[in-house]
mmCIF file of C-alpha atoms and ligand atoms in Angstrom:
data_model
loop_
_atom_site.group_PDB
_atom_site.id
_atom_site.type_symbol
_atom_site.label_atom_id
_atom_site.label_comp_id
_atom_site.label_asym_id
_atom_site.label_seq_id
_atom_site.Cartn_x
_atom_site.Cartn_y
_atom_site.Cartn_z
ATOM 1 C CA MET W 345 121.578 70.843 92.988
ATOM 2 C CA THR W 346 119.296 71.825 90.154
ATOM 3 C CA ASP W 347 120.864 73.181 87.035
ATOM 4 C CA LEU W 348 119.505 76.638 86.452
ATOM 5 C CA SER W 349 121.432 77.925 83.511
ATOM 6 C CA ALA W 350 120.385 81.109 81.810
ATOM 7 C CA THR W 351 118.486 82.434 84.778
ATOM 8 C CA THR W 352 119.015 85.963 83.725
ATOM 9 C CA GLY W 353 117.703 87.670 80.688
ATOM 10 C CA VAL W 354 114.387 86.414 81.965
ATOM 11 C CA THR W 355 112.033 89.129 80.982
ATOM 12 C CA ASP W 356 108.914 87.013 80.908
ATOM 13 C CA ARG W 357 106.629 86.904 83.885
ATOM 14 C CA PRO W 358 106.871 84.398 86.712
ATOM 15 C CA SER W 359 106.159 80.834 85.779
ATOM 16 C CA GLY W 360 103.394 78.637 87.070
ATOM 17 C CA THR W 361 100.948 80.389 89.343
ATOM 18 C CA ALA W 362 102.870 83.552 88.787
ATOM 19 C CA GLN W 363 101.455 84.210 85.333
ATOM 20 C CA GLN W 364 100.532 87.813 84.752
ATOM 21 C CA ALA W 365 98.528 89.142 81.895
ATOM 22 C CA GLY W 366 99.779 91.465 79.167
ATOM 23 C CA SER W 367 103.539 91.805 78.950
ATOM 24 C CA ALA W 368 102.937 94.899 76.794
ATOM 25 C CA ALA W 369 101.605 96.943 79.707
ATOM 26 C CA PRO W 370 104.272 99.145 81.282
ATOM 27 C CA ASP W 371 105.668 97.573 84.412
ATOM 28 C CA PRO W 372 104.806 100.003 87.222
ATOM 29 C CA ILE W 373 107.682 98.763 89.370
ATOM 30 C CA LEU W 374 110.228 99.353 86.596
ATOM 31 C CA GLN W 375 108.681 102.750 85.906
ATOM 32 C CA PHE W 376 109.019 103.690 89.536
ATOM 33 C CA LEU W 377 112.628 102.491 89.660
ATOM 34 C CA ASP W 378 113.526 104.329 86.459
ATOM 35 C CA ARG W 379 111.947 107.584 87.545
ATOM 36 C CA GLN W 380 112.753 107.660 91.235
ATOM 37 C CA ARG W 381 116.107 105.908 91.186
ATOM 38 C CA PRO W 382 115.858 105.079 94.888
ATOM 39 C CA GLU W 383 118.888 104.115 96.967
ATOM 40 C CA THR W 384 119.538 100.406 96.804
ATOM 41 C CA PRO W 385 118.888 97.861 98.049
ATOM 42 C CA CYS W 386 115.159 98.394 98.142
ATOM 43 C CA LEU W 387 111.992 96.409 97.677
ATOM 44 C CA VAL W 388 109.185 97.768 95.527
ATOM 45 C CA MET W 389 105.738 96.235 95.904
ATOM 46 C CA ASP W 390 102.946 96.525 93.348
ATOM 47 C CA LEU W 391 99.664 96.677 95.267
ATOM 48 C CA ALA W 392 97.725 95.837 92.112
ATOM 49 C CA GLN W 393 99.406 92.447 92.020
ATOM 50 C CA VAL W 394 98.585 91.901 95.696
ATOM 51 C CA ARG W 395 94.935 92.633 94.874
ATOM 52 C CA ASN W 396 95.003 90.258 91.901
ATOM 53 C CA ARG W 397 96.372 87.442 93.974
ATOM 54 C CA TYR W 398 93.838 87.915 96.716
ATOM 55 C CA ARG W 399 90.973 87.951 94.212
ATOM 56 C CA GLN W 400 92.353 84.935 92.372
ATOM 57 C CA LEU W 401 92.340 82.915 95.583
ATOM 58 C CA ARG W 402 88.962 84.319 96.609
ATOM 59 C CA THR W 403 87.497 83.042 93.328
ATOM 60 C CA ALA W 404 89.266 79.684 93.484
ATOM 61 C CA LEU W 405 88.170 78.911 97.056
ATOM 62 C CA PRO W 406 84.977 80.952 97.476
ATOM 63 C CA ASP W 407 83.980 79.425 100.799
ATOM 64 C CA ALA W 408 87.362 79.729 102.513
ATOM 65 C CA ARG W 409 88.134 82.562 104.866
ATOM 66 C CA ILE W 410 91.440 84.017 103.678
ATOM 67 C CA CYS W 411 93.746 84.996 106.543
ATOM 68 C CA TYR W 412 96.791 86.745 105.111
ATOM 69 C CA ALA W 413 99.938 85.654 106.980
ATOM 70 C CA VAL W 414 101.261 89.067 107.939
ATOM 71 C CA LYS W 415 104.842 87.946 108.505
ATOM 72 C CA ALA W 416 105.342 87.396 104.763
ATOM 73 C CA ASN W 417 105.215 91.145 104.200
ATOM 74 C CA PRO W 418 104.015 93.475 106.961
ATOM 75 C CA THR W 419 104.233 96.661 104.891
ATOM 76 C CA PRO W 420 101.368 98.820 106.229
ATOM 77 C CA GLU W 421 100.148 99.627 102.699
ATOM 78 C CA VAL W 422 99.932 95.911 101.889
ATOM 79 C CA VAL W 423 97.982 95.186 105.060
ATOM 80 C CA GLY W 424 95.721 98.184 104.396
ATOM 81 C CA GLU W 425 95.058 97.018 100.867
ATOM 82 C CA LEU W 426 94.012 93.597 102.135
ATOM 83 C CA VAL W 427 91.797 95.118 104.841
ATOM 84 C CA GLY W 428 90.037 96.989 102.040
ATOM 85 C CA LEU W 429 89.468 93.738 100.172
ATOM 86 C CA GLY W 430 87.853 92.130 103.200
ATOM 87 C CA ALA W 431 90.707 89.820 104.112
ATOM 88 C CA SER W 432 91.297 88.286 107.520
ATOM 89 C CA PHE W 433 94.725 88.061 109.099
ATOM 90 C CA ASP W 434 96.985 85.415 110.571
ATOM 91 C CA VAL W 435 99.194 87.119 113.161
ATOM 92 C CA ALA W 436 101.993 85.966 115.430
ATOM 93 C CA SER W 437 102.574 88.710 117.969
ATOM 94 C CA PRO W 438 101.165 91.828 119.656
ATOM 95 C CA GLY W 439 103.074 93.917 117.110
ATOM 96 C CA GLU W 440 101.274 92.296 114.199
ATOM 97 C CA ILE W 441 97.892 92.667 115.920
ATOM 98 C CA ASP W 442 98.555 96.381 116.476
ATOM 99 C CA LEU W 443 99.544 96.753 112.842
ATOM 100 C CA CYS W 444 96.350 95.114 111.543
ATOM 101 C CA LEU W 445 94.122 97.108 113.890
ATOM 102 C CA ALA W 446 95.913 100.336 112.979
ATOM 103 C CA LYS W 447 95.193 99.624 109.312
ATOM 104 C CA GLY W 448 91.513 99.200 110.076
ATOM 105 C CA ALA W 449 91.148 95.430 110.454
ATOM 106 C CA ALA W 450 88.300 94.348 112.720
ATOM 107 C CA PRO W 451 89.417 92.313 115.761
ATOM 108 C CA GLU W 452 87.095 89.505 114.585
ATOM 109 C CA SER W 453 89.158 89.265 111.400
ATOM 110 C CA ILE W 454 92.300 88.377 113.320
ATOM 111 C CA SER W 455 93.510 84.845 114.012
ATOM 112 C CA TYR W 456 96.293 84.540 116.576
ATOM 113 C CA GLY W 457 98.099 81.804 114.677
ATOM 114 C CA ASN W 458 101.292 81.409 116.693
ATOM 115 C CA THR W 459 101.362 78.368 118.985
ATOM 116 C CA ILE W 460 104.138 80.015 120.970
ATOM 117 C CA LYS W 461 102.804 82.992 122.871
ATOM 118 C CA LYS W 462 103.116 84.566 126.274
ATOM 119 C CA ARG W 463 100.160 84.519 128.602
ATOM 120 C CA ARG W 464 100.140 88.313 128.797
ATOM 121 C CA ASP W 465 100.170 88.575 125.003
ATOM 122 C CA ILE W 466 97.086 86.349 124.850
ATOM 123 C CA ALA W 467 95.402 88.561 127.467
ATOM 124 C CA ARG W 468 96.287 91.675 125.506
ATOM 125 C CA ALA W 469 94.914 90.224 122.267
ATOM 126 C CA TYR W 470 91.705 89.284 124.077
ATOM 127 C CA GLU W 471 91.356 92.819 125.440
ATOM 128 C CA GLN W 472 91.746 94.075 121.879
ATOM 129 C CA GLY W 473 88.867 91.855 120.790
ATOM 130 C CA VAL W 474 90.690 88.877 119.277
ATOM 131 C CA ARG W 475 88.688 85.671 119.830
ATOM 132 C CA LEU W 476 90.426 83.098 117.646
ATOM 133 C CA PHE W 477 93.568 81.315 118.813
ATOM 134 C CA VAL W 478 95.700 78.407 117.715
ATOM 135 C CA THR W 479 97.181 75.999 120.223
ATOM 136 C CA ASP W 480 99.216 72.795 120.245
ATOM 137 C CA SER W 481 100.061 72.261 123.911
ATOM 138 C CA ALA W 482 98.318 71.878 127.248
ATOM 139 C CA ALA W 483 100.262 74.784 128.759
ATOM 140 C CA ASP W 484 99.216 77.221 126.032
ATOM 141 C CA LEU W 485 95.631 75.957 126.156
ATOM 142 C CA THR W 486 95.417 76.625 129.894
ATOM 143 C CA ASN W 487 96.663 80.165 129.325
ATOM 144 C CA ILE W 488 94.055 80.765 126.628
ATOM 145 C CA ALA W 489 91.260 79.393 128.817
ATOM 146 C CA GLU W 490 92.286 81.632 131.693
ATOM 147 C CA VAL W 491 92.941 84.938 129.970
ATOM 148 C CA ALA W 492 90.809 84.628 126.811
ATOM 149 C CA PRO W 493 87.746 82.842 128.218
ATOM 150 C CA GLY W 494 85.204 81.442 125.794
ATOM 151 C CA SER W 495 87.399 82.017 122.729
ATOM 152 C CA GLN W 496 87.501 79.786 119.679
ATOM 153 C CA VAL W 497 90.540 77.516 119.538
ATOM 154 C CA PHE W 498 91.921 75.321 116.832
ATOM 155 C CA CYS W 499 94.708 72.812 117.258
ATOM 156 C CA ARG W 500 97.699 72.676 114.949
ATOM 157 C CA VAL W 501 98.778 69.196 113.968
ATOM 158 C CA LEU W 502 102.232 68.217 112.808
ATOM 159 C CA VAL W 503 102.291 67.084 109.179
ATOM 160 C CA ASP W 504 104.846 65.889 106.685
ATOM 161 C CA ASN W 505 106.435 68.883 104.871
ATOM 162 C CA LYS W 506 107.791 66.835 101.967
ATOM 163 C CA GLY W 507 107.787 68.860 98.736
ATOM 164 C CA SER W 508 108.322 72.142 100.570
ATOM 165 C CA ARG W 509 111.341 74.278 99.716
ATOM 166 C CA THR W 510 111.320 75.786 103.210
ATOM 167 C CA PRO W 511 109.886 73.174 105.612
ATOM 168 C CA PHE W 512 108.952 73.993 109.207
ATOM 169 C CA GLY W 513 110.641 71.068 110.954
ATOM 170 C CA ARG W 514 109.016 69.996 114.212
ATOM 171 C CA LYS W 515 108.700 73.320 115.981
ATOM 172 C CA PHE W 516 104.921 73.628 115.587
ATOM 173 C CA GLY W 517 102.040 71.249 115.850
ATOM 174 C CA CYS W 518 101.281 68.153 117.875
ATOM 175 C CA PRO W 519 100.556 64.629 116.637
ATOM 176 C CA PRO W 520 96.900 64.133 115.610
ATOM 177 C CA GLU W 521 96.485 61.681 118.541
ATOM 178 C CA THR W 522 97.319 64.511 120.944
ATOM 179 C CA ALA W 523 95.156 67.067 119.165
ATOM 180 C CA ALA W 524 91.856 65.365 119.955
ATOM 181 C CA PRO W 525 92.400 65.175 123.743
ATOM 182 C CA LEU W 526 93.585 68.811 123.702
ATOM 183 C CA LEU W 527 90.452 69.967 121.916
ATOM 184 C CA ARG W 528 88.251 67.958 124.296
ATOM 185 C CA ARG W 529 90.096 69.582 127.167
ATOM 186 C CA ALA W 530 89.488 72.971 125.534
ATOM 187 C CA ARG W 531 85.791 72.364 125.739
ATOM 188 C CA GLU W 532 86.034 71.320 129.411
ATOM 189 C CA LEU W 533 87.821 74.613 130.032
ATOM 190 C CA GLY W 534 84.909 76.551 128.556
ATOM 191 C CA LEU W 535 86.519 77.300 125.205
ATOM 192 C CA ASP W 536 84.914 76.745 121.802
ATOM 193 C CA ALA W 537 86.747 73.750 120.285
ATOM 194 C CA TYR W 538 86.610 74.991 116.733
ATOM 195 C CA GLY W 539 88.859 72.881 114.526
ATOM 196 C CA VAL W 540 92.234 71.785 113.255
ATOM 197 C CA SER W 541 95.086 73.530 111.413
ATOM 198 C CA PHE W 542 98.313 72.452 109.758
ATOM 199 C CA HIS W 543 101.043 73.959 107.590
ATOM 200 C CA ILE W 544 102.278 71.791 104.798
ATOM 201 C CA GLY W 545 105.540 73.748 104.470
ATOM 202 C CA SER W 546 106.146 76.990 102.633
ATOM 203 C CA GLN W 547 106.729 77.119 98.857
ATOM 204 C CA GLN W 548 105.079 73.711 98.597
ATOM 205 C CA LEU W 549 105.566 72.449 95.046
ATOM 206 C CA GLU W 550 103.438 69.315 95.417
ATOM 207 C CA PRO W 551 99.724 70.176 95.066
ATOM 208 C CA GLY W 552 98.794 66.810 96.606
ATOM 209 C CA ALA W 553 100.607 67.625 99.859
ATOM 210 C CA TRP W 554 97.457 69.031 101.532
ATOM 211 C CA GLU W 555 96.076 65.512 101.721
ATOM 212 C CA HIS W 556 98.431 64.846 104.678
ATOM 213 C CA GLY W 557 96.865 67.659 106.650
ATOM 214 C CA ILE W 558 93.258 67.202 105.583
ATOM 215 C CA GLY W 559 93.458 63.463 106.338
ATOM 216 C CA ALA W 560 94.941 64.200 109.773
ATOM 217 C CA ALA W 561 92.201 66.761 110.410
ATOM 218 C CA ARG W 562 89.536 64.199 109.617
ATOM 219 C CA ARG W 563 90.980 61.774 112.176
ATOM 220 C CA VAL W 564 90.897 64.499 114.827
ATOM 221 C CA PHE W 565 87.310 65.383 113.836
ATOM 222 C CA GLU W 566 86.292 61.710 114.209
ATOM 223 C CA ASP W 567 88.005 61.272 117.549
ATOM 224 C CA CYS W 568 86.426 64.444 118.949
ATOM 225 C CA ALA W 569 82.965 63.609 117.569
ATOM 226 C CA ALA W 570 83.152 60.169 119.200
ATOM 227 C CA HIS W 571 83.605 61.994 122.504
ATOM 228 C CA GLY W 572 80.737 64.365 121.912
ATOM 229 C CA VAL W 573 82.853 67.347 120.840
ATOM 230 C CA PRO W 574 81.917 68.227 117.246
ATOM 231 C CA LEU W 575 84.559 70.264 115.400
ATOM 232 C CA ARG W 576 83.649 72.612 112.556
ATOM 233 C CA MET W 577 86.720 74.111 110.912
ATOM 234 C CA VAL W 578 89.777 73.024 108.923
ATOM 235 C CA ASN W 579 92.576 75.560 108.497
ATOM 236 C CA LEU W 580 94.592 74.759 105.365
ATOM 237 C CA GLY W 581 97.538 76.935 106.443
ATOM 238 C CA GLY W 582 100.000 78.435 103.970
ATOM 239 C CA GLY W 583 102.288 76.811 101.435
ATOM 240 C CA LEU W 584 100.947 78.132 98.119
ATOM 241 C CA PRO W 585 103.924 79.111 95.967
ATOM 242 C CA ALA W 586 105.409 82.144 94.268
ATOM 243 C CA GLY W 587 107.397 82.034 91.020
ATOM 244 C CA TYR W 588 111.119 81.489 91.475
ATOM 245 C CA THR W 589 113.565 79.885 89.014
ATOM 246 C CA GLU W 590 111.888 76.547 89.549
ATOM 247 C CA SER W 591 108.411 76.747 88.105
ATOM 248 C CA ALA W 592 105.455 75.963 90.358
ATOM 249 C CA PRO W 593 102.177 74.332 89.342
ATOM 250 C CA PRO W 594 99.240 76.680 88.722
ATOM 251 C CA LEU W 595 96.809 77.534 91.522
ATOM 252 C CA ALA W 596 94.095 75.449 89.838
ATOM 253 C CA ASP W 597 96.122 72.270 90.446
ATOM 254 C CA TYR W 598 96.360 73.018 94.160
ATOM 255 C CA VAL W 599 92.685 73.827 94.460
ATOM 256 C CA ARG W 600 91.656 70.686 92.611
ATOM 257 C CA ARG W 601 93.739 68.458 94.882
ATOM 258 C CA ILE W 602 92.502 70.257 97.998
ATOM 259 C CA GLU W 603 88.881 69.861 96.859
ATOM 260 C CA GLU W 604 89.415 66.180 96.088
ATOM 261 C CA SER W 605 90.904 65.636 99.499
ATOM 262 C CA LEU W 606 88.073 67.499 101.235
ATOM 263 C CA ASP W 607 85.526 65.400 99.336
ATOM 264 C CA HIS W 608 87.380 62.197 100.105
ATOM 265 C CA ASN W 609 87.714 62.924 103.825
ATOM 266 C CA PHE W 610 84.588 64.899 104.623
ATOM 267 C CA GLY W 611 82.143 64.258 101.790
ATOM 268 C CA ALA W 612 78.928 66.172 102.269
ATOM 269 C CA ARG W 613 79.954 67.223 105.770
ATOM 270 C CA ARG W 614 82.351 69.813 104.443
ATOM 271 C CA PRO W 615 83.836 71.843 107.296
ATOM 272 C CA GLU W 616 84.254 75.614 107.406
ATOM 273 C CA LEU W 617 87.584 76.486 105.762
ATOM 274 C CA LEU W 618 90.357 78.895 106.586
ATOM 275 C CA ILE W 619 93.484 79.400 104.513
ATOM 276 C CA GLU W 620 96.565 81.386 105.527
ATOM 277 C CA PRO W 621 98.467 82.418 102.396
ATOM 278 C CA GLY W 622 101.582 84.532 102.814
ATOM 279 C CA ARG W 623 104.021 83.967 99.982
ATOM 280 C CA PHE W 624 101.276 83.438 97.406
ATOM 281 C CA ILE W 625 99.734 86.858 98.049
ATOM 282 C CA VAL W 626 102.873 89.006 98.116
ATOM 283 C CA GLY W 627 105.777 87.007 96.637
ATOM 284 C CA ASP W 628 105.322 87.832 92.978
ATOM 285 C CA ALA W 629 104.192 91.383 93.736
ATOM 286 C CA GLY W 630 107.653 92.619 94.716
ATOM 287 C CA VAL W 631 110.946 93.396 93.016
ATOM 288 C CA LEU W 632 114.116 93.842 94.993
ATOM 289 C CA ARG W 633 116.548 96.184 93.330
ATOM 290 C CA SER W 634 120.208 95.816 94.210
ATOM 291 C CA GLU W 635 123.424 97.301 92.956
ATOM 292 C CA VAL W 636 126.519 95.420 91.936
ATOM 293 C CA VAL W 637 129.259 96.393 94.383
ATOM 294 C CA LEU W 638 132.048 94.534 92.662
ATOM 295 C CA VAL W 639 132.720 91.790 90.153
ATOM 296 C CA SER W 640 135.913 89.785 90.610
ATOM 297 C CA ASP W 641 137.320 86.952 88.568
ATOM 298 C CA SER W 642 137.915 83.835 90.591
ATOM 299 C CA CYS W 643 141.395 82.369 90.925
ATOM 300 C CA ASP W 644 140.457 79.276 88.929
ATOM 301 C CA GLY W 645 139.072 81.458 86.162
ATOM 302 C CA GLU W 646 135.896 79.404 86.206
ATOM 303 C CA ARG W 647 133.213 81.606 87.653
ATOM 304 C CA SER W 648 133.316 85.290 88.505
ATOM 305 C CA TRP W 649 132.102 86.450 91.863
ATOM 306 C CA VAL W 650 129.391 89.059 91.731
ATOM 307 C CA TYR W 651 128.934 90.931 95.002
ATOM 308 C CA LEU W 652 125.623 92.706 95.458
ATOM 309 C CA ASP W 653 124.593 95.291 98.040
ATOM 310 C CA ILE W 654 121.854 92.861 99.167
ATOM 311 C CA GLY W 655 122.690 89.668 101.011
ATOM 312 C CA ARG W 656 121.747 87.094 103.578
ATOM 313 C CA TYR W 657 121.398 89.623 106.384
ATOM 314 C CA ASN W 658 119.565 92.528 104.774
ATOM 315 C CA GLY W 659 116.762 90.724 103.022
ATOM 316 C CA LEU W 660 117.795 87.464 101.418
ATOM 317 C CA ALA W 661 117.484 85.155 104.431
ATOM 318 C CA GLU W 662 115.691 82.604 102.294
ATOM 319 C CA THR W 663 118.800 82.018 100.184
ATOM 320 C CA GLU W 664 120.100 80.021 103.155
ATOM 321 C CA GLY W 665 120.775 76.518 101.870
ATOM 322 C CA GLU W 666 119.895 78.029 98.464
ATOM 323 C CA ALA W 667 116.308 77.056 99.253
ATOM 324 C CA ILE W 668 114.753 79.932 97.345
ATOM 325 C CA THR W 669 116.339 80.790 94.002
ATOM 326 C CA TYR W 670 115.155 84.162 92.758
ATOM 327 C CA ARG W 671 114.878 85.000 89.091
ATOM 328 C CA LEU W 672 117.187 87.860 88.144
ATOM 329 C CA ARG W 673 117.116 90.786 85.740
ATOM 330 C CA THR W 674 120.050 93.099 85.143
ATOM 331 C CA SER W 675 120.834 96.387 83.464
ATOM 332 C CA ARG W 676 122.967 94.473 80.953
ATOM 333 C CA ASP W 677 120.504 91.793 79.909
ATOM 334 C CA GLY W 678 121.092 90.770 76.309
ATOM 335 C CA ASP W 679 124.897 90.702 76.631
ATOM 336 C CA PRO W 680 126.673 87.289 76.534
ATOM 337 C CA LEU W 681 126.334 85.263 79.718
ATOM 338 C CA GLY W 682 128.901 83.645 81.955
ATOM 339 C CA PRO W 683 128.666 81.542 85.121
ATOM 340 C CA VAL W 684 128.794 83.393 88.445
ATOM 341 C CA VAL W 685 128.801 82.963 92.184
ATOM 342 C CA LEU W 686 126.513 85.531 93.806
ATOM 343 C CA ALA W 687 127.362 86.970 97.196
ATOM 344 C CA GLY W 688 126.229 89.650 99.608
ATOM 345 C CA PRO W 689 128.112 92.705 100.818
ATOM 346 C CA THR W 690 128.933 91.857 104.443
ATOM 347 C CA CYS W 691 132.175 90.596 105.960
ATOM 348 C CA ASP W 692 130.538 87.304 106.832
ATOM 349 C CA GLY W 693 131.738 84.174 105.063
ATOM 350 C CA ASP W 694 128.215 82.762 105.026
ATOM 351 C CA ASP W 695 126.880 85.784 103.178
ATOM 352 C CA VAL W 696 126.985 83.920 99.864
ATOM 353 C CA LEU W 697 123.696 83.665 98.000
ATOM 354 C CA TYR W 698 124.279 81.059 95.325
ATOM 355 C CA GLN W 699 127.334 78.924 94.717
ATOM 356 C CA ARG W 700 125.885 75.429 94.267
ATOM 357 C CA THR W 701 122.992 76.667 92.144
ATOM 358 C CA ARG W 702 124.144 77.511 88.662
ATOM 359 C CA TYR W 703 123.486 81.144 87.780
ATOM 360 C CA GLU W 704 124.627 82.949 84.669
ATOM 361 C CA LEU W 705 124.843 86.727 84.348
ATOM 362 C CA PRO W 706 126.088 89.049 81.603
ATOM 363 C CA ARG W 707 129.865 88.972 81.408
ATOM 364 C CA THR W 708 129.835 92.747 80.987
ATOM 365 C CA LEU W 709 128.308 93.274 84.446
ATOM 366 C CA ARG W 710 130.357 95.565 86.695
ATOM 367 C CA GLY W 711 130.183 97.715 89.802
ATOM 368 C CA GLY W 712 127.348 100.261 89.702
ATOM 369 C CA ASP W 713 125.079 98.146 87.479
ATOM 370 C CA TRP W 714 121.787 96.994 88.872
ATOM 371 C CA VAL W 715 120.476 93.514 89.479
ATOM 372 C CA ASP W 716 116.773 92.982 90.193
ATOM 373 C CA LEU W 717 115.566 89.971 92.146
ATOM 374 C CA LEU W 718 112.081 89.193 90.873
ATOM 375 C CA SER W 719 109.226 87.797 92.933
ATOM 376 C CA ALA W 720 110.946 89.025 96.072
ATOM 377 C CA GLY W 721 107.863 90.347 97.847
ATOM 378 C CA ALA W 722 107.704 87.637 100.522
ATOM 379 C CA TYR W 723 110.066 87.025 103.433
ATOM 380 C CA THR W 724 112.621 89.621 102.376
ATOM 381 C CA ALA W 725 111.987 93.027 103.941
ATOM 382 C CA SER W 726 110.322 91.370 106.928
ATOM 383 C CA TYR W 727 113.324 89.156 107.632
ATOM 384 C CA SER W 728 115.806 91.954 107.222
ATOM 385 C CA SER W 729 114.043 94.437 109.422
ATOM 386 C CA VAL W 730 114.753 94.639 113.102
ATOM 387 C CA GLY W 731 111.053 94.091 113.608
ATOM 388 C CA PHE W 732 110.579 90.675 111.972
ATOM 389 C CA ASN W 733 107.195 89.194 112.772
ATOM 390 C CA GLY W 734 106.305 92.217 114.877
ATOM 391 C CA PHE W 735 108.773 91.421 117.626
ATOM 392 C CA ASN W 736 110.731 94.398 118.848
ATOM 393 C CA PRO W 737 114.409 94.771 118.141
ATOM 394 C CA LEU W 738 116.738 93.481 120.815
ATOM 395 C CA PRO W 739 117.575 96.412 123.059
ATOM 396 C CA THR W 740 121.189 97.078 123.944
ATOM 397 C CA TYR W 741 122.243 98.162 127.385
ATOM 398 C CA CYS W 742 125.746 99.266 128.346
ATOM 399 C CA VAL W 743 127.532 98.761 131.596
ATOM 400 C CA ASP W 744 130.990 99.866 132.539
ATOM 401 C CA GLY W 745 132.953 97.390 134.644
ATOM 402 C CA ASP W 746 135.312 100.172 135.729
ATOM 403 C CA GLN W 747 132.585 102.287 137.250
ATOM 404 C CA ARG W 748 131.633 100.515 140.465
ATOM 405 C CA SER W 749 128.939 101.998 142.568
HETATM 406 C C1 PLP U 498 104.127 81.682 107.885
HETATM 407 C C2 PLP U 498 102.800 81.108 108.076
HETATM 408 C C3 PLP U 498 101.876 81.067 107.022
HETATM 409 C C4 PLP U 498 102.200 81.526 105.619
HETATM 410 O O1 PLP U 498 102.882 80.554 104.918
HETATM 411 P P1 PLP U 498 103.186 80.726 103.345
HETATM 412 O O2 PLP U 498 103.892 79.486 102.996
HETATM 413 O O3 PLP U 498 103.979 81.961 103.188
HETATM 414 O O4 PLP U 498 101.876 80.851 102.668
HETATM 415 C C5 PLP U 498 100.618 80.570 107.279
HETATM 416 N N1 PLP U 498 100.282 80.119 108.496
HETATM 417 C C6 PLP U 498 101.129 80.146 109.549
HETATM 418 C C7 PLP U 498 100.685 79.657 110.875
HETATM 419 C C8 PLP U 498 102.416 80.620 109.358
HETATM 420 O O5 PLP U 498 103.267 80.635 110.385
#
């Protein structure tokens, strides 16, 4: 595992794409935390940083339609802010559609980007005015054709997620060879065969990775065109990074490689573009404040264990496998550092945040001190809530085996 010594005491701004201007300006998140002293753990988002990120991407890819991936952070204020900026939205469920509409998003700005959806949820989205759907299977396509007639569909293809810190595995997307027949079928069913999408894996640290998806899209375009079904759109998915301990390349590197790949594969016949950033828009805009519950010296005297009131189950799901390594800031920064294991507060043995990754924290740290996890605006609150991705919490029913009717 990567050696990440001296990960605390980091007072500078996120590395790579996470650069912020003017370290002299007062940090509004710190100000809020100092003044309000909210109960921990809590996540504080800076909407100004969300705006900056959106505008940065808008400028870098002026002809791409930006669909914010709502699951990264469904805070209503964040969604509302993005509605105000003219963003579109990538949603996964009726709950996320309702949220976007409630915050003023137009139905035409919504892309139903989940390949796994119930027929009645498609029908409901259609009734609400949504006309853009992803698909990757014949069964889902038939449902769309029947309950969302005439809609635009794009097909998600499976691509290599190498270079991603949190790859998707094989759950979504079909091979490019299957995508073309599906899109031709879409047209036979009266749908608008619109284009191709892919997701190169979240927190993608290799700017060249998009070539896999853009190249695959071109092959699907060619196959469909040869059968008289011209496609028009390439959806670049998510994958743009936030700033964790491992620095990420700047946005310009990603955009340059994406542009090169578009030129190489499509030349002058550049397709319409969609992009679905989640982490990039909200990751660096949030700070998660936690409190130290306890510090205990380990038996071997090597590393102390620092237990926080935030853990795997109330917001730090992405520490699983130590995939995402947050930068930390503490109330005792500046004091001498020592190696630590970081763990969450629950009685679950897996609720350990970092033990393979080397973290160092001030040796003076003790219960009641605070530890901030920086760049924690993406996939934290949404994973911890009982409403992740807009799906309702699992209801609990009780029966009593002794009470027979
Ligand atoms: C989660 C998701 C995204 C956002 O991915 P990031 O890596 O956070 O940018 C985009 N598109 C789809 C379909 C997703 O499921």
